[in-house]
XYZ file of C-alpha atoms in Angstrom:
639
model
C 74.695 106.571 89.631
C 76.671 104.394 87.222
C 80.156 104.288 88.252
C 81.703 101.440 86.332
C 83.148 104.249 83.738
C 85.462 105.491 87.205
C 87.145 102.563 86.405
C 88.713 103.305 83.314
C 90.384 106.508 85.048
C 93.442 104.085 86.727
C 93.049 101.685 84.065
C 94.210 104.227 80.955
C 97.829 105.493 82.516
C 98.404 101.538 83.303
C 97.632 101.144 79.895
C 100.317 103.428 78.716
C 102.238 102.166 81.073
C 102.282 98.352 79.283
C 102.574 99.630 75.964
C 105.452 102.408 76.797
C 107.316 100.004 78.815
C 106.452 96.421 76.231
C 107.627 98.594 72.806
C 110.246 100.692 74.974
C 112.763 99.916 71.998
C 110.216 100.533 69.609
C 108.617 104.062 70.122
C 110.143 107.159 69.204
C 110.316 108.814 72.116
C 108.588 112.151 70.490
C 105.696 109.680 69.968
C 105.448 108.267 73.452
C 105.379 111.770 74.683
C 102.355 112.240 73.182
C 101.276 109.059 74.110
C 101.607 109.539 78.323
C 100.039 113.341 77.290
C 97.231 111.581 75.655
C 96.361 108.915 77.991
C 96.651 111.294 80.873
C 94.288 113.720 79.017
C 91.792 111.414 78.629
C 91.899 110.453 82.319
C 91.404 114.000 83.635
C 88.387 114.172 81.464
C 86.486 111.408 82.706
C 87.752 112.585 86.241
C 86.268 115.729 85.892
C 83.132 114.225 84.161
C 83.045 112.152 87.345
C 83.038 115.071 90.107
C 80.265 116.696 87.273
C 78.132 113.622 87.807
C 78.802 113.444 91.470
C 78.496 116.246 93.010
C 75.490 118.400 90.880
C 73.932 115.897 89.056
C 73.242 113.424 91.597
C 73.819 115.866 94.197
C 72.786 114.942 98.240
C 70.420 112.410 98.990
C 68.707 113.621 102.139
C 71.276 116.255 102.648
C 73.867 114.056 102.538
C 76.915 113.023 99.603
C 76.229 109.361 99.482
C 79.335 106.902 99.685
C 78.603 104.309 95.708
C 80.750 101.171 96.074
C 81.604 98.808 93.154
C 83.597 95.817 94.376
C 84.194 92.167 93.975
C 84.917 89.708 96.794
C 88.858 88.975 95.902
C 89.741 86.563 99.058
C 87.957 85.124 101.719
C 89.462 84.414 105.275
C 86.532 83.403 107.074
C 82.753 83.880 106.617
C 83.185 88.073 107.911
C 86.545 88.811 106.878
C 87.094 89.052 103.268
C 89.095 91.013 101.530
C 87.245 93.130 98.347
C 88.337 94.986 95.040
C 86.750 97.954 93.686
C 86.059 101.097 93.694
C 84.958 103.420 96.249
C 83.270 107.066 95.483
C 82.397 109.507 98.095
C 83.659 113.326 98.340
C 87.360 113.036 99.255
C 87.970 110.237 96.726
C 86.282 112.303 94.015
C 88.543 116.106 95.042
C 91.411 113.624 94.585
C 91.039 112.132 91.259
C 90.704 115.659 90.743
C 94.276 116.787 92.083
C 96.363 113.727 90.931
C 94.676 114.585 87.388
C 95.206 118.136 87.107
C 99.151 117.526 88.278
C 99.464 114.697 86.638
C 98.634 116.127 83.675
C 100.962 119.357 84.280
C 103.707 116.963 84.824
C 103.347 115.242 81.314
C 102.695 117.822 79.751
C 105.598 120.222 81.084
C 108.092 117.087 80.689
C 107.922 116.858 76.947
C 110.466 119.571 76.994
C 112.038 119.482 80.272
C 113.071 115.917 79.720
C 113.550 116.442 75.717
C 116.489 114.752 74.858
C 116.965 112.586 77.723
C 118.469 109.385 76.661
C 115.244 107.233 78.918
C 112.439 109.562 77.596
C 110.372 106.769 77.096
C 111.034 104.905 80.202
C 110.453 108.339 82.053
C 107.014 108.470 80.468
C 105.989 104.800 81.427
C 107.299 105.246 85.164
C 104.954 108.298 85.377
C 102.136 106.197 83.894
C 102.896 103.705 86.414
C 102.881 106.186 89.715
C 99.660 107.960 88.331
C 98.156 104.506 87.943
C 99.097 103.696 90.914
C 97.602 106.969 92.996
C 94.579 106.476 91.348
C 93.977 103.057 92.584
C 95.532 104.322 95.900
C 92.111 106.923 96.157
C 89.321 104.591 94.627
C 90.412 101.522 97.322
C 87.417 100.436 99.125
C 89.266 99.205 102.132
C 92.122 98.594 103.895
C 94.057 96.083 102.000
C 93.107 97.392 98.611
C 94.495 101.061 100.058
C 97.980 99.144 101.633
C 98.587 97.212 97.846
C 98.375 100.335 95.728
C 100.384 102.631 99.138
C 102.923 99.996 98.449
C 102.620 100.385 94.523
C 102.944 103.507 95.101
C 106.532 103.288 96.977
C 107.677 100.910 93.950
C 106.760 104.119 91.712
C 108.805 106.471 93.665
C 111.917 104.602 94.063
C 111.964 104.314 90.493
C 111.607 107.804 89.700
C 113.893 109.284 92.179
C 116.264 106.607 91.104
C 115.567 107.268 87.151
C 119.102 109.129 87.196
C 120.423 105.509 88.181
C 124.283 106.451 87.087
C 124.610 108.922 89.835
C 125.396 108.115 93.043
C 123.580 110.218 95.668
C 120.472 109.462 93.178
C 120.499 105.960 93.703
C 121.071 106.795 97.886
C 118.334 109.024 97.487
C 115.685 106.279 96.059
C 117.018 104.024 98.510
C 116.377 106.241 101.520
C 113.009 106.943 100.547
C 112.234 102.736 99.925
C 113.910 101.848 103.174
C 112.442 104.561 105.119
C 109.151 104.376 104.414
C 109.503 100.071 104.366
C 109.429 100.781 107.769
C 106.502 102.975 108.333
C 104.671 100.543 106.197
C 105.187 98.301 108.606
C 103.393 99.538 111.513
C 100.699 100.255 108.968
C 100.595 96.724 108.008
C 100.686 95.599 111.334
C 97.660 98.289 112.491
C 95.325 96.500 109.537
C 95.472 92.894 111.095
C 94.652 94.446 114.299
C 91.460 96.201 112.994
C 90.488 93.396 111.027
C 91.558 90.535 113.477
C 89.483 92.681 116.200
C 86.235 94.280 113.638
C 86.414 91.472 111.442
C 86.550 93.720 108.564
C 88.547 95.896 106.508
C 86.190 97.647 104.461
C 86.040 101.426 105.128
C 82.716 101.709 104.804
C 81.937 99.323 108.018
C 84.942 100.866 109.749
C 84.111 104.003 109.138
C 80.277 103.769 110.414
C 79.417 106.165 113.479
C 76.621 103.539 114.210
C 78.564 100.588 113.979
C 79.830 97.763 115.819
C 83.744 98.595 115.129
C 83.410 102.357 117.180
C 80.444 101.654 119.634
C 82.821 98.739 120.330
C 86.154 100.648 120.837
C 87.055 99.711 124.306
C 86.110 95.976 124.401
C 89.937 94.977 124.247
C 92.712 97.510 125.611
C 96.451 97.167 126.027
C 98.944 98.957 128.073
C 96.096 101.477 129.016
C 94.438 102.245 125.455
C 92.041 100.505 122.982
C 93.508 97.978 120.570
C 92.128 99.946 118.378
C 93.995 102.840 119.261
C 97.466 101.197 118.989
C 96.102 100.297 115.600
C 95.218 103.606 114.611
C 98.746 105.337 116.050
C 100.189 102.318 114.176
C 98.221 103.381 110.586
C 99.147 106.870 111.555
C 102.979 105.414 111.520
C 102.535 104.523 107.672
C 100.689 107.738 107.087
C 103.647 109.867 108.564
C 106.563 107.501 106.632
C 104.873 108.646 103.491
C 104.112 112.281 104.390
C 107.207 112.915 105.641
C 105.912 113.382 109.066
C 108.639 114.245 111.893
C 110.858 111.799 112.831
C 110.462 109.508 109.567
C 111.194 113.037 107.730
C 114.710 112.297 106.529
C 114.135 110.551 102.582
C 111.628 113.874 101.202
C 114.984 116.251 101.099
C 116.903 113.576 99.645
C 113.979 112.709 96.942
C 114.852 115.895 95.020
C 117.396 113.965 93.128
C 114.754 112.996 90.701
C 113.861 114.978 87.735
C 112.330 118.034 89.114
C 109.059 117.253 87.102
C 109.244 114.290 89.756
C 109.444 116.097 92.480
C 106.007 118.194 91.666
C 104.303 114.762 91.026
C 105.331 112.751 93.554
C 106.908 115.189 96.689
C 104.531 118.607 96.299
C 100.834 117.347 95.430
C 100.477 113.249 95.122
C 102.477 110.821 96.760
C 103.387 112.766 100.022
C 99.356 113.390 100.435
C 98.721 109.688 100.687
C 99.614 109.745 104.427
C 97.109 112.597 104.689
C 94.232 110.948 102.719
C 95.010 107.845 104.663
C 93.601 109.947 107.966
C 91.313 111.453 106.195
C 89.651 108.501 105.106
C 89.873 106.788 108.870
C 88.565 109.847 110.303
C 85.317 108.596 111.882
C 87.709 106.149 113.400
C 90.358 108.530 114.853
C 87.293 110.803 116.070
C 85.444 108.619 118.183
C 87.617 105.943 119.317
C 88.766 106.502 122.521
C 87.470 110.510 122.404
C 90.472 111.235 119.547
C 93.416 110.277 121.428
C 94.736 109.331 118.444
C 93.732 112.433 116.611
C 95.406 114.397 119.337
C 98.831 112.876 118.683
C 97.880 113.788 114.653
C 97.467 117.619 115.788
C 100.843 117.379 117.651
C 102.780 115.871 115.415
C 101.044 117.946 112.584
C 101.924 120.754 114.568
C 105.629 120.613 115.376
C 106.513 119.156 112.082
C 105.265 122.132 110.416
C 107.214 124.272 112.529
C 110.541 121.960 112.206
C 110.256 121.784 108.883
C 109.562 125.770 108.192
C 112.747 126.375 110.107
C 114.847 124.179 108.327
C 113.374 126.015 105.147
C 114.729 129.353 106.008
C 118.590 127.971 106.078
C 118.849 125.641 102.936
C 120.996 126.740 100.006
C 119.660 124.398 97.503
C 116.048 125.547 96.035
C 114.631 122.077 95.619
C 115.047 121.356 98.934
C 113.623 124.560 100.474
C 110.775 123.339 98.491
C 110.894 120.077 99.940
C 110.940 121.041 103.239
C 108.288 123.889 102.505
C 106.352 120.171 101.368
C 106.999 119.172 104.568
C 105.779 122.202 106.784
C 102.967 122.219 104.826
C 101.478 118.917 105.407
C 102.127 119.392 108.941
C 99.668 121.892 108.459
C 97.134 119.407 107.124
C 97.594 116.756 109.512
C 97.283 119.699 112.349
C 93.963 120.705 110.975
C 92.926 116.753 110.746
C 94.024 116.699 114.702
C 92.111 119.786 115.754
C 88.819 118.796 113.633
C 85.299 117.931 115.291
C 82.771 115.527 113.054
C 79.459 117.109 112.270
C 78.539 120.949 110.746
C 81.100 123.467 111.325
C 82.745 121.153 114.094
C 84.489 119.478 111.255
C 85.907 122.746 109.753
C 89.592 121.129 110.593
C 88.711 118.216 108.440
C 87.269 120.738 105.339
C 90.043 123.022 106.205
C 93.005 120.114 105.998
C 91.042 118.644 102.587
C 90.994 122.079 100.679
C 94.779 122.974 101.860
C 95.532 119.394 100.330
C 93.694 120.909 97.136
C 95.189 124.538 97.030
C 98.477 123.396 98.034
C 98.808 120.877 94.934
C 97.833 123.582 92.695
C 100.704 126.599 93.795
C 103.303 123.740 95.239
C 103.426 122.112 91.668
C 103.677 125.498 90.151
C 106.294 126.292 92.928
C 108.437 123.354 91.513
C 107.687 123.623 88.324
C 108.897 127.040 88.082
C 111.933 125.937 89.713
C 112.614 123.015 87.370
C 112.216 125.930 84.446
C 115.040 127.938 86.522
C 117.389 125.006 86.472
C 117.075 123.965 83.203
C 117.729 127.506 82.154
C 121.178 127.957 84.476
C 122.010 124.394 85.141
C 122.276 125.182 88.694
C 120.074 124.719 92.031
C 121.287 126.658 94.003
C 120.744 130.214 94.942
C 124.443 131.390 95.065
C 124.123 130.987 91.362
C 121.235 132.864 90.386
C 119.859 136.695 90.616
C 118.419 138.831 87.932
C 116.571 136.087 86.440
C 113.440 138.031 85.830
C 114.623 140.315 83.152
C 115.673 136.996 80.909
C 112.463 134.948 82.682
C 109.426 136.712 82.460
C 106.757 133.936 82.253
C 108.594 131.693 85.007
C 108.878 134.877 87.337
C 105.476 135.673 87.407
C 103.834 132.670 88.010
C 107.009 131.972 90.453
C 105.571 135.230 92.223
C 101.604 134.094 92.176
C 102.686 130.524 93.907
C 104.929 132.505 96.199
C 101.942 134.782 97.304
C 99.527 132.017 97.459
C 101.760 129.730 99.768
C 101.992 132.861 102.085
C 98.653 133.197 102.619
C 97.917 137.079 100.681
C 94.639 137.287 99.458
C 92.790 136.480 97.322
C 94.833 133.667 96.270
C 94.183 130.117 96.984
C 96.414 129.326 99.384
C 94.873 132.601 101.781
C 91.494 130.995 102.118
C 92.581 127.316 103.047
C 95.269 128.241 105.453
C 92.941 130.780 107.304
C 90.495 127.719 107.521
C 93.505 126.007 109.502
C 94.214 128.778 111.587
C 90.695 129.364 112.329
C 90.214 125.481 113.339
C 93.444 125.581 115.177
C 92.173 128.859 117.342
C 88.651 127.315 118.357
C 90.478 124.041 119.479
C 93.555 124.909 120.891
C 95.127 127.980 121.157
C 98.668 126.457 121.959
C 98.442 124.968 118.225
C 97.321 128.102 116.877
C 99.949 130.552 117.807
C 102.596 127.283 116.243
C 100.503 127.507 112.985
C 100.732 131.151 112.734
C 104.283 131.858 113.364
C 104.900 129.246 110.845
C 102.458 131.043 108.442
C 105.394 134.136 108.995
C 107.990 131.709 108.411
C 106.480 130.173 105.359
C 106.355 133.726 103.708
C 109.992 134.456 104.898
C 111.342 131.304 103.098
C 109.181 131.472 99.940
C 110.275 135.213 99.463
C 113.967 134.791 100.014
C 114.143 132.289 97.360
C 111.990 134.300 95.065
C 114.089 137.500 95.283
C 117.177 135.407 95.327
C 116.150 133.821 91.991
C 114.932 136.950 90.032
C 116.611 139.485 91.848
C 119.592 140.710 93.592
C 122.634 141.000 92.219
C 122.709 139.238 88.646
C 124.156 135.360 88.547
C 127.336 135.085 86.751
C 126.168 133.052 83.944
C 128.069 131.324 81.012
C 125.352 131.444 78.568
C 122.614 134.008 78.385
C 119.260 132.038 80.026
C 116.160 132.061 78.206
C 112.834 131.762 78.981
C 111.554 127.469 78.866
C 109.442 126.843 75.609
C 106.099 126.775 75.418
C 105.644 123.073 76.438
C 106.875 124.083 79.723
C 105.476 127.858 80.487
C 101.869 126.541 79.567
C 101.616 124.463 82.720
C 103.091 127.321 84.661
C 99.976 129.553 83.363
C 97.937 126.902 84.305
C 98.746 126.780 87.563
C 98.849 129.908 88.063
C 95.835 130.435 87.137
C 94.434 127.826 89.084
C 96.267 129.259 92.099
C 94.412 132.378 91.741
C 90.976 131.299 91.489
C 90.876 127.570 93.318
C 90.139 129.517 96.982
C 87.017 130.689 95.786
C 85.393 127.070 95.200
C 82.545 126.518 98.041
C 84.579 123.989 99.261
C 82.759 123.257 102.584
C 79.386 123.138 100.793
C 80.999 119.499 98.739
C 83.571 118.161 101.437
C 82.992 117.585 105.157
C 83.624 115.137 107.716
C 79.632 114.235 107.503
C 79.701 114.687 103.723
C 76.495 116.965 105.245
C 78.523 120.121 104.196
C 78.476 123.492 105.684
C 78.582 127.217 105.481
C 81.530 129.111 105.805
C 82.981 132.775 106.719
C 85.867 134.265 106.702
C 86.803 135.677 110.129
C 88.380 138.540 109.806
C 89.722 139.612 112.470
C 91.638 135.921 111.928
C 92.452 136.429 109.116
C 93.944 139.950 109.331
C 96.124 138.535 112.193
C 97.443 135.796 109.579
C 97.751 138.009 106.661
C 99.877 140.315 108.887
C 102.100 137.380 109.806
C 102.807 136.823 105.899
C 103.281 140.374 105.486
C 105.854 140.782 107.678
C 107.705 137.779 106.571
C 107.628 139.216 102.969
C 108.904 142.359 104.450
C 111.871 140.995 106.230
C 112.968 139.139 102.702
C 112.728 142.293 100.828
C 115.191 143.449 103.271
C 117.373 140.728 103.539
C 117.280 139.592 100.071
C 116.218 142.004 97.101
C 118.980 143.831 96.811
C 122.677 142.765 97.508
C 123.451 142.737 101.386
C 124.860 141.600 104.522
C 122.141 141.752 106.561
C 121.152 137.916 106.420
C 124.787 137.313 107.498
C 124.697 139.187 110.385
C 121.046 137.586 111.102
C 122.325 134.004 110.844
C 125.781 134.484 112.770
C 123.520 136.009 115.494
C 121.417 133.346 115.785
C 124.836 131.376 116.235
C 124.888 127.668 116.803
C 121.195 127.336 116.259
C 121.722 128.283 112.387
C 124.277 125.728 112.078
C 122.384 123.127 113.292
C 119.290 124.359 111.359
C 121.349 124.319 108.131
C 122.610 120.673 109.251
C 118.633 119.961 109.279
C 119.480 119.107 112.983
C 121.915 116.111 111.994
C 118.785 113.990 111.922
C 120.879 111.970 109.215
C 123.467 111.808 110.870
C 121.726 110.687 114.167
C 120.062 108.010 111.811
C 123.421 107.027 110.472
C 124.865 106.838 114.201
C 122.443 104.714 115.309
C 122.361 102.431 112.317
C 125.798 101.738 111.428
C 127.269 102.433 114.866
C 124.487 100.507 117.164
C 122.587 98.459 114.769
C 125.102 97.274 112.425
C 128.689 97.516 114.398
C 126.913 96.516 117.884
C 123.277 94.456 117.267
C 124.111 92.986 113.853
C 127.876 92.154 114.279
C 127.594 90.572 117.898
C 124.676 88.511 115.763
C 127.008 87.569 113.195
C 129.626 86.528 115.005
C 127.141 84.339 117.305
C 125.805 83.114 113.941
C 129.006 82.149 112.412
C 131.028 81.093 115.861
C 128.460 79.024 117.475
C 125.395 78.382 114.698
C 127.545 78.081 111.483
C 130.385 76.359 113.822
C 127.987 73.374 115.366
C 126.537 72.830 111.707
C 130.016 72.987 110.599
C 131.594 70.547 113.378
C 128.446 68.114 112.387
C 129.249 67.778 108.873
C 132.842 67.398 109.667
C 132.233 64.598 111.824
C 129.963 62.898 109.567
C 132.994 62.899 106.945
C 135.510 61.560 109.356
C 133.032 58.698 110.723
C 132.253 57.885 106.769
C 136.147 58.040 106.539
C 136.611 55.550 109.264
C 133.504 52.629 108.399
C 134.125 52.829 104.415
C 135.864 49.592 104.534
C 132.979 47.972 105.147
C 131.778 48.316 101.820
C 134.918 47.566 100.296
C 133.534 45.639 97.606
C 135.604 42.451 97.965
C 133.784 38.874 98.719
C 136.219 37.879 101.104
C 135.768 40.575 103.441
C 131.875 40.447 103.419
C 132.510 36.292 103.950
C 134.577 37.897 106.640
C 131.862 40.132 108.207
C 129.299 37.484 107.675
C 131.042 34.701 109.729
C 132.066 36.931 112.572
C 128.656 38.031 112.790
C 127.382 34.768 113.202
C 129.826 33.525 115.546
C 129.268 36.393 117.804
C 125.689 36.190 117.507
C 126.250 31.770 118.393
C 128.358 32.643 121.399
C 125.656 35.656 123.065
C 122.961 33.426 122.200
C 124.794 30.274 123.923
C 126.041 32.606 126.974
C 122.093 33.271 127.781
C 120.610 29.938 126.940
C 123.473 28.813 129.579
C 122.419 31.247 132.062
């Protein structure tokens, strides 16, 4: 299969990128509109052309997807260890380019009116050239480095766009939290790819990633502290993969991130950017399987796990819409990373792995509608929070509707999308671990309790006491919605299984129903409780939240995990660590560089005279120089 056309997918949004950010000053910003809508167009094509080609022209080879690689050797360390550009196309890379189009896409598309107006149009439209570009490299990297250049790209993209509101305050916090947070997760990811290539002698995925090869069969020649190197280096990529997927405890910059223009926050917090940390184990997977039995895939189900439930708690108390949605972002990768933890490697043994992969797919599809639909409600009301809206679906049809099919989908009714990959989880979850299970469904309750009492508090209850009449968003914004919609409808019925598997062998699938009933049930009966609390005017979820007493405060506090962070950073780090440093530093190290250079200047001060200039004082120097030299010399030749 030729591939070398795959490259021209990343290389067309960095494209606009150049020219929207070179001729800022000189394109109208109607113009460069059309110019990001264009270029991402054109992109989507060829990345649909591309899954086309892959998966039913060329189809298996010996039952199997095969894994094409273009690269070019980029730097050489020694005569093993290189480090390669290119382009890397198996199964998982492939779904992708198809999800960061298709959003992508959305995104441009809905922005031309959401952002119409906007003083930095253009510069809006070249910073979401720039993060696309930047994803799609991020997907296509052929190894380790390549992935860890573009991740980082990828954090450059987001600060900027959560920061694009740069005259406000808590926007500028906000795309500093998410840079310094996630600079830190990086680290440990940075620091888990020298292990694995200090210790394989490679960094290339396809090596790695080899059942057969010399980096698994090898796992346990070097340990430390009880495990595999290579297990502290996969915990440590798992680090960078939970910084950027908001994984509990480095959870604390995706609320904040909202800040950004809410066609941001589809793009980068509901179906790209947080994903990466997902992909990231997707694409080690061979690794986290059979090194060391999964250890480190057990800590991904865990952590998968409890974060989902953390974050779907959290969910039910927050006032502001964009951030139920964040933290509904939140519980829901949990829910892929749980499915990656509880996943076996060949056949129907991998259905975690499918499951997590086509919950990544759904989810994009109804949690970009989800935000979109809210970005449509705020720019009709001006407002984001739910104390000011109610009624809205009398003045919003469109935005209601598809509001309610994302809604529905994200709870898990069928036949929507989201029904058929979260049963997948569930099911996965139930044949590995029934502890994890029961966690996943009760959050599958709590999801549908959340999504619902925003939805009735936005379009019904008691009407919002609006200044202006709202209206429905023009067409440049509802057509995405439809989209969407659509797409959340019918994107559960794709054979998923049958094109993405641990294996890339694919398998069968059925729907277990008595499974599924349990977890349709679940979502039921969380819709039913926000009918009651929530469609019509009472004081029901009052009395629900004052009964659940301090635990609702320190829900709605998101469990002072800020606050924690702030403790220990200003209070320990900088008050205690850093200032004890600096005063060390300046007392001792700044004061003995100090005292030297002092003393220098007061011994110059005091031997200057000797280069006075003046004859008779050198005749001076010279003669008693030589006399003292006559009389030591005359002392030892007497002696």
């Amino acid at each position: 299969m030729n591939i070398n056309y795959i490259i021209l997918i990343p290389l067309i949004p960095l494209a606009v990128f150049l020219i929207l950010g070179i001729f800022y000053n000189k394109i109208k910003p109607a113009v460069s509109g059309y110019v990001g809508v264009l270029g991402l167009l054109t992109a989507t094509g060829l990345a649909f052309y591309s899954a086309y080609n892959y998966f039913i022209v060329i189809g298996k080879t010996e039952g199997v997807y095969q894994t094409i690689i273009e690269k070019t050797v980029w730097m050489n360390f020694t005569d093993s260890l290189r480090i390669d550009m290119g382009i890397l196309v198996d199964p998982i890379s492939v779904m992708m380019l198809i999800v960061v189009s298709v959003i992508s896409l959305m995104v441009h598309i809905y922005s031309r009116g959401y952002m119409k107006g906007d003083p930095g149009y253009t510069k809006y439209f070249a910073f979401l050239s720039l993060f696309t570009f930047s994803m799609y490299g991020l997907v296509l990297a052929t190894n380790l480095f390549q992935i860890y250049i573009f991740w980082e790209l990828v954090g450059v993209s987001s600060y900027l766009l959560i920061g694009y509101y740069y005259t406000k305050e808590s926007a500028v916090a906000a795309a500093k939290k998410a840079f310094v947070v996630t600079r830190f997760a990086d680290l440990g990811f940075l620091i888990g790819i020298l292990i694995i290539g200090y210790y394989t002698g490679t960094y290339d995925f396809e090596t790695l990633n080899n059942p057969e090869g010399a980096s698994i069969l090898n796992w346990a020649s070097t340990s430390f502290m009880g495990l595999s190197v290579l297990t502290w280096a996969l915990l440590l990529i798992f680090i960078g993969g939970a910084g950027k997927s908001a994984m509990f405890p480095l959870h604390i910059w995706l609320p904040d991130a909202m800040e950004g223009p809410t066609p941001v926050s589809a793009l980068i917090h509901a179906a790209t950017m947080v994903v990466a940390g997902v992909y990231l184990v997707a694409r080690l997977f061979p690794m986290y399987y059979f090194i060391e039995d999964g250890f480190a895939l057990n800590i991904v189900a865990f952590v998968g796990a409890f974060t989902a439930l953390f974050a779907a708690v959290i969910a039910i108390t927050q006032t502001d819409i964009k951030r139920v949605l964040a933290f509904s972002t939140m519980s829901q990768l949990g829910y892929m990373m749980l499915a990656l933890g509880v996943s076996g490697y060949e056949g129907h043994e991998g259905l975690g792995y499918m499951a997590s992969m086509f919950h990544l797919f759904t989810h994009a599809m109804f949690k970009a509608l989800l935000f979109l639909c809210a970005g449509s409600v705020i720019h009709a009301i001006h407002s984001n929070f739910l104390k000011d809206m109610g009624g809205l679906r009398k003045y919003m049809p469109i935005t209601n509707i598809t509001f309610l099919i994302a809604a529905l989908a994200i709870a898990g009714i069928p036949p929507l999308a989201g029904f058929w990959s979260k049963d997948e989880i569930l099911v996965a979850a139930f044949e590995h671990n029934t502890f994890l299970y029961v966690i996943g469904l009760f959050v599958a309750g709590l999801t549908a309790f959340y999504i619902f009492r925003i939805y009735f508090g936005i379009f019904w209850g008691k009407e919002g006491n609006y200044k202006d009449k709202p209206n429905e968003s023009p067409g440049s914004m509802t057509a995405p919605l439809l989209i969407l919609a659509f797409l959340s409808i019918v994107g559960g019925f794709i054979p998923f299984s049958e094109f993405i598997s641990a294996d890339k062998a694919g398998f069968e699938t059925h729907v277990n129903y008595p499974l599924a009933a349990i977890a349709v049930f679940a979502g039921l009966i969380g819709i039913a409780l926000s009918w009651m609390f929530y469609k019509k005017e009472n004081d029901l979820a009052d009395k629900f939240a004052n009964g659940f007493g301090a635990f609702y405060t320190w829900a709605y506090h998101k469990f002072y995990f800020d606050e924690l962070y702030l403790f220990v950073t200003k209070r320990i780090l900088f008050n205690g660590i850093a200032k004890t440093a600096a005063r060390f530093d300046k007392k001792y190290v700044d004061g003995t560089m100090v005292g030297i250079g002092n003393q220098t200047l007061n011994t110059s001060e005091k031997i200057k005279g000797i280069q006075s200039g003046k004859v008779q004082d050198y005749a001076f120097a010279f003669i008693a120089g030589a006399v003292v030299l006559a009389i030591i010399c005359i002392y030892l030749w007497m002696n």
